[in-house]
Amino acid sequence: TMAGTITRVSTCARRLAQAGIKAAGVTLSWSTSLAPIAQSLERTNFHGRTVSLRGGVGVAAGSVMAAIETGRLLRGASASRSSAPRSGSRVRLAAVFATAAGGCAGLVDDLDAGAHDGDAPVKGLKGHLTALARGCVTTGVLKIAVIGSGALVGGVLLARDRSAAAGGRALAASAVDAATGAVVIASWANLLNLLDLRPGRALKTASIVSAPLLATPGRDGEPTRLLAAGTLGVSLIALPEDLLENTMLGDTGANAVGALLGTALACHPSRTVRAGAALSGVGLILASEKVSFSRVIADTPALAALDGLGRRP
């Protein structure tokens, strides 16, 4: 009936708001509380201005909270309707592992600040793998291992969740599903970090990609909707200070919110969307080894206008 439809829409909107607001609140509280004691987190950005990595720590904390809150809300939905296909525990664990791995690995890299890179700073995936081949274990290599492990755990958990909802699947199908999910999570965690070269760029990207995911249809789309709401809440609350260059994401925040967004995409009920997310994530990372994102954005008027929107002169 019409009344039933309105009730379901209202309930869904309330849950999305809960996920987004709670994640935003944790992001803001962590970033603000670190302000008086965050001298060791201060860095000089590309403009020569002093900014604080407390913003990235706040984003990482908010991303983990978004994962936890998603699991809680999915459990509540499952309790209210016995036919719900997902309990929320695997989705929660997948998102927590992915975001925590991204945030922790990023924080180590931020605090190290290239001290283990050798004579010259190591840049890009190729640079870190080349350094590893020479026997130099950079924090970038550590990030690849930790974020990759978190993404793999997340991919396996999400594949098992879909298999349980379907009443069981062939092992080969589950393995492909797990691998695709892991690639999505890891690639988007890295991609958001690659985009974090100018104030607000990574957070704008996270907001633009996550917003359409709020409309993911059906009960199977609920994990994606909730994780997208968390991503949006974290991104929007952190964006003003990032644009004003009071704070910066660093690897800590960019990897964490990228992993959260990647988990939302990896949860999507459509195989086509998941495959597209994997291909686009990997493709853009490989392209970044040859092409400057900043140059492409600067040479494209629409992208340049969006990129500079709200940014401090």
XYZ file of C-alpha atoms in Angstrom:
313
model
C 0.000 0.000 0.000
C 0.936 3.654 -0.269
C 1.222 3.949 3.532
C 3.520 0.937 3.665
C 5.728 2.337 0.924
C 6.000 5.696 2.700
C 6.887 3.934 5.954
C 9.624 1.877 4.278
C 11.101 4.939 2.561
C 10.998 6.882 5.835
C 12.730 4.049 7.698
C 15.403 3.752 5.023
C 16.049 7.509 5.047
C 16.298 7.508 8.844
C 18.887 4.716 8.792
C 20.953 6.490 6.139
C 20.846 9.691 8.173
C 21.922 7.790 11.302
C 24.905 6.250 9.517
C 25.997 9.542 7.985
C 25.517 11.689 11.098
C 27.282 9.283 13.431
C 30.265 8.937 11.093
C 30.409 12.720 10.656
C 30.224 13.265 14.410
C 33.125 10.931 15.132
C 35.175 12.516 12.339
C 34.645 16.014 13.706
C 35.185 15.073 17.357
C 38.484 13.284 16.679
C 39.814 16.061 14.473
C 38.785 18.788 16.922
C 40.033 17.005 20.038
C 43.479 16.515 18.510
C 43.886 20.226 17.711
C 45.539 21.266 21.022
C 48.049 18.394 21.010
C 48.706 17.852 17.313
C 51.996 19.721 16.808
C 53.688 16.495 15.746
C 51.029 16.093 13.050
C 51.754 19.424 11.394
C 53.050 19.378 7.850
C 53.798 21.915 5.098
C 51.545 21.548 2.062
C 52.186 22.352 -1.584
C 51.324 26.033 -0.978
C 53.885 26.260 1.824
C 51.126 26.537 4.426
C 51.177 24.679 7.716
C 48.367 22.134 7.882
C 47.543 19.362 10.341
C 47.116 15.657 9.762
C 44.525 15.625 12.553
C 41.938 15.923 9.769
C 43.116 12.630 8.316
C 43.033 10.929 11.717
C 39.474 12.185 12.180
C 38.457 10.873 8.752
C 39.980 7.466 9.540
C 38.125 7.286 12.870
C 34.870 8.343 11.208
C 35.331 5.739 8.471
C 35.732 2.953 11.031
C 32.652 4.227 12.882
C 30.692 4.190 9.605
C 31.586 0.505 9.248
C 30.539 -0.287 12.819
C 27.291 1.658 12.548
C 26.436 -0.059 9.258
C 26.697 -3.442 10.959
C 24.537 -2.283 13.869
C 21.826 -0.941 11.582
C 21.850 -4.088 9.432
C 21.441 -6.221 12.563
C 18.498 -4.077 13.602
C 16.904 -4.499 10.187
C 17.472 -8.253 10.323
C 15.816 -8.481 13.739
C 12.744 -6.602 12.505
C 12.242 -8.835 9.451
C 13.119 -12.505 9.685
C 13.482 -12.788 5.903
C 16.301 -10.222 5.725
C 19.122 -11.783 3.687
C 21.982 -10.225 5.659
C 22.810 -10.180 9.359
C 25.359 -7.378 9.018
C 28.205 -9.100 10.870
C 30.234 -10.010 7.766
C 29.608 -6.616 6.157
C 30.653 -4.857 9.361
C 33.820 -6.922 9.710
C 34.700 -6.432 6.043
C 34.359 -2.657 6.295
C 36.150 -2.439 9.659
C 39.107 -4.519 8.446
C 39.377 -2.505 5.227
C 39.099 0.967 6.771
C 41.290 0.187 9.786
C 43.983 -1.323 7.559
C 43.888 1.744 5.305
C 44.008 4.194 8.193
C 46.746 2.410 10.161
C 48.983 1.813 7.142
C 48.477 5.405 6.059
C 49.328 6.738 9.516
C 52.604 4.793 9.557
C 53.461 6.247 6.148
C 52.530 9.778 7.256
C 54.569 9.599 10.451
C 57.555 8.075 8.648
C 57.464 10.899 6.071
C 59.755 9.053 3.650
C 62.520 8.356 6.169
C 62.862 4.781 4.901
C 62.754 5.641 1.197
C 66.505 5.894 0.845
C 68.395 8.742 -0.827
C 65.382 10.075 -2.755
C 61.616 10.004 -2.088
C 59.921 7.006 -3.677
C 56.730 7.773 -5.609
C 54.028 5.640 -7.194
C 53.296 1.936 -7.222
C 56.124 1.243 -9.666
C 58.597 3.178 -7.539
C 57.796 1.250 -4.365
C 57.909 -2.130 -6.106
C 61.227 -1.188 -7.725
C 62.583 -0.231 -4.299
C 61.432 -3.591 -2.929
C 63.230 -5.396 -5.759
C 66.413 -3.619 -4.627
C 65.846 -4.855 -1.085
C 64.501 -1.567 0.294
C 61.277 -2.014 2.278
C 59.570 1.375 2.176
C 56.443 2.315 4.106
C 54.747 2.328 0.701
C 55.506 -1.384 0.396
C 54.131 -1.866 3.909
C 50.980 -0.036 2.816
C 50.561 -2.326 -0.186
C 50.803 -5.371 2.100
C 48.537 -4.079 4.881
C 45.872 -2.471 2.694
C 45.953 -5.479 0.359
C 45.463 -7.834 3.308
C 42.568 -5.791 4.674
C 41.002 -5.688 1.227
C 41.406 -9.454 0.790
C 39.754 -10.157 4.142
C 36.971 -7.764 3.184
C 36.501 -9.367 -0.228
C 36.291 -12.860 1.240
C 33.788 -11.794 3.900
C 31.550 -10.042 1.382
C 31.690 -13.021 -0.984
C 30.700 -15.351 1.870
C 27.879 -12.975 2.774
C 26.500 -13.071 -0.770
C 26.915 -16.841 -0.912
C 24.963 -17.282 2.335
C 22.206 -14.974 1.066
C 21.967 -17.056 -2.131
C 21.809 -20.339 -0.228
C 25.303 -21.397 -1.314
C 27.362 -21.067 -4.502
C 30.097 -22.928 -6.338
C 33.596 -22.449 -4.920
C 34.897 -20.960 -8.183
C 32.140 -18.353 -8.256
C 32.832 -17.364 -4.651
C 36.567 -17.133 -5.344
C 36.015 -14.803 -8.307
C 33.610 -12.727 -6.221
C 36.133 -12.478 -3.359
C 38.955 -11.493 -5.712
C 36.822 -8.825 -7.390
C 35.801 -7.382 -4.030
C 39.399 -7.287 -2.817
C 40.521 -5.485 -5.979
C 37.718 -2.935 -5.650
C 38.551 -2.134 -2.021
C 42.324 -1.977 -2.481
C 42.233 0.012 -5.713
C 39.816 2.658 -4.419
C 41.779 3.008 -1.183
C 44.867 3.740 -3.299
C 43.019 5.872 -5.846
C 41.669 8.320 -3.235
C 45.205 8.665 -1.923
C 46.511 9.436 -5.425
C 43.856 12.127 -5.800
C 44.764 13.788 -2.506
C 47.268 16.160 -4.135
C 45.155 19.300 -3.773
C 42.827 20.448 -0.974
C 39.372 18.907 -1.190
C 39.999 16.803 -4.296
C 39.826 13.370 -2.672
C 36.856 14.285 -0.464
C 34.939 15.743 -3.415
C 35.569 12.532 -5.355
C 34.364 10.403 -2.431
C 31.216 12.543 -2.149
C 30.455 12.459 -5.887
C 30.896 8.685 -6.158
C 29.067 7.817 -2.926
C 26.006 10.049 -3.483
C 24.458 7.944 -6.312
C 25.035 4.792 -4.254
C 22.422 6.053 -1.776
C 19.835 5.085 -4.403
C 21.020 1.461 -4.724
C 17.748 -0.498 -4.938
C 16.428 -3.423 -2.929
C 17.212 -5.085 0.377
C 20.471 -6.438 -1.004
C 21.502 -2.841 -1.657
C 21.141 -1.786 1.980
C 24.805 -2.390 2.952
C 25.927 -0.271 -0.004
C 23.473 2.495 0.882
C 24.571 2.609 4.522
C 28.305 2.551 3.764
C 27.785 5.242 1.117
C 25.926 7.368 3.679
C 28.866 6.962 6.058
C 31.308 7.918 3.302
C 29.252 10.998 2.481
C 28.984 12.025 6.143
C 32.734 11.698 6.706
C 33.607 13.516 3.481
C 31.239 16.456 3.869
C 32.159 17.180 7.501
C 35.903 17.056 6.749
C 35.702 19.031 3.500
C 35.548 22.640 4.832
C 38.776 22.461 6.857
C 40.476 20.555 4.054
C 39.523 23.265 1.535
C 40.638 26.035 3.900
C 43.986 24.229 4.327
C 43.679 24.013 8.095
C 43.927 20.235 7.893
C 44.911 17.609 5.343
C 43.901 14.012 4.796
C 47.351 12.584 4.292
C 47.595 8.876 3.597
C 45.782 8.211 6.898
C 42.505 9.799 5.867
C 42.665 9.224 2.117
C 43.361 5.492 2.402
C 40.686 5.017 5.076
C 37.859 6.854 3.324
C 38.914 5.262 0.025
C 38.644 1.820 1.615
C 35.212 2.711 3.010
C 34.027 3.839 -0.413
C 35.606 0.740 -1.981
C 33.721 -1.495 0.462
C 30.461 0.255 -0.428
C 31.149 -0.484 -4.106
C 32.222 -4.059 -3.341
C 28.930 -4.597 -1.457
C 26.855 -3.563 -4.467
C 24.375 -6.275 -5.493
C 25.148 -5.785 -9.207
C 28.071 -7.812 -10.556
C 28.363 -5.289 -13.381
C 28.842 -2.406 -10.947
C 31.422 -4.363 -8.943
C 33.351 -5.297 -12.086
C 33.182 -1.714 -13.340
C 34.481 -0.427 -10.007
C 37.385 -2.884 -10.131
C 38.307 -2.007 -13.714
C 38.023 1.752 -13.192
C 40.022 1.660 -9.955
C 42.861 -0.406 -11.397
C 42.782 1.460 -14.716
C 43.115 4.879 -13.086
C 45.939 3.705 -10.835
C 47.872 2.352 -13.813
C 47.146 5.541 -15.765
C 48.562 7.616 -12.892
C 51.971 6.044 -13.508
C 52.067 7.759 -16.917
C 49.636 10.683 -16.671
C 49.385 13.534 -14.171
C 45.851 13.771 -12.760
C 46.502 17.403 -11.826
C 47.470 18.248 -15.408
C 44.412 16.496 -16.865
C 42.135 18.339 -14.424
C 43.788 21.694 -15.156
C 43.382 21.135 -18.917
C 39.668 20.260 -18.621
C 37.598 23.384 -17.804
C 34.675 21.568 -16.168
C 36.967 19.459 -13.984
C 39.120 22.460 -13.135
C 36.061 24.450 -12.016
C 34.817 21.581 -9.850
C 38.281 20.933 -8.454
C 38.764 24.565 -7.426
C 35.255 25.049 -6.020
C 35.466 26.340 -2.447
C 39.240 26.174 -2.332
C 41.239 28.862 -0.584
C 42.955 31.211 -3.099
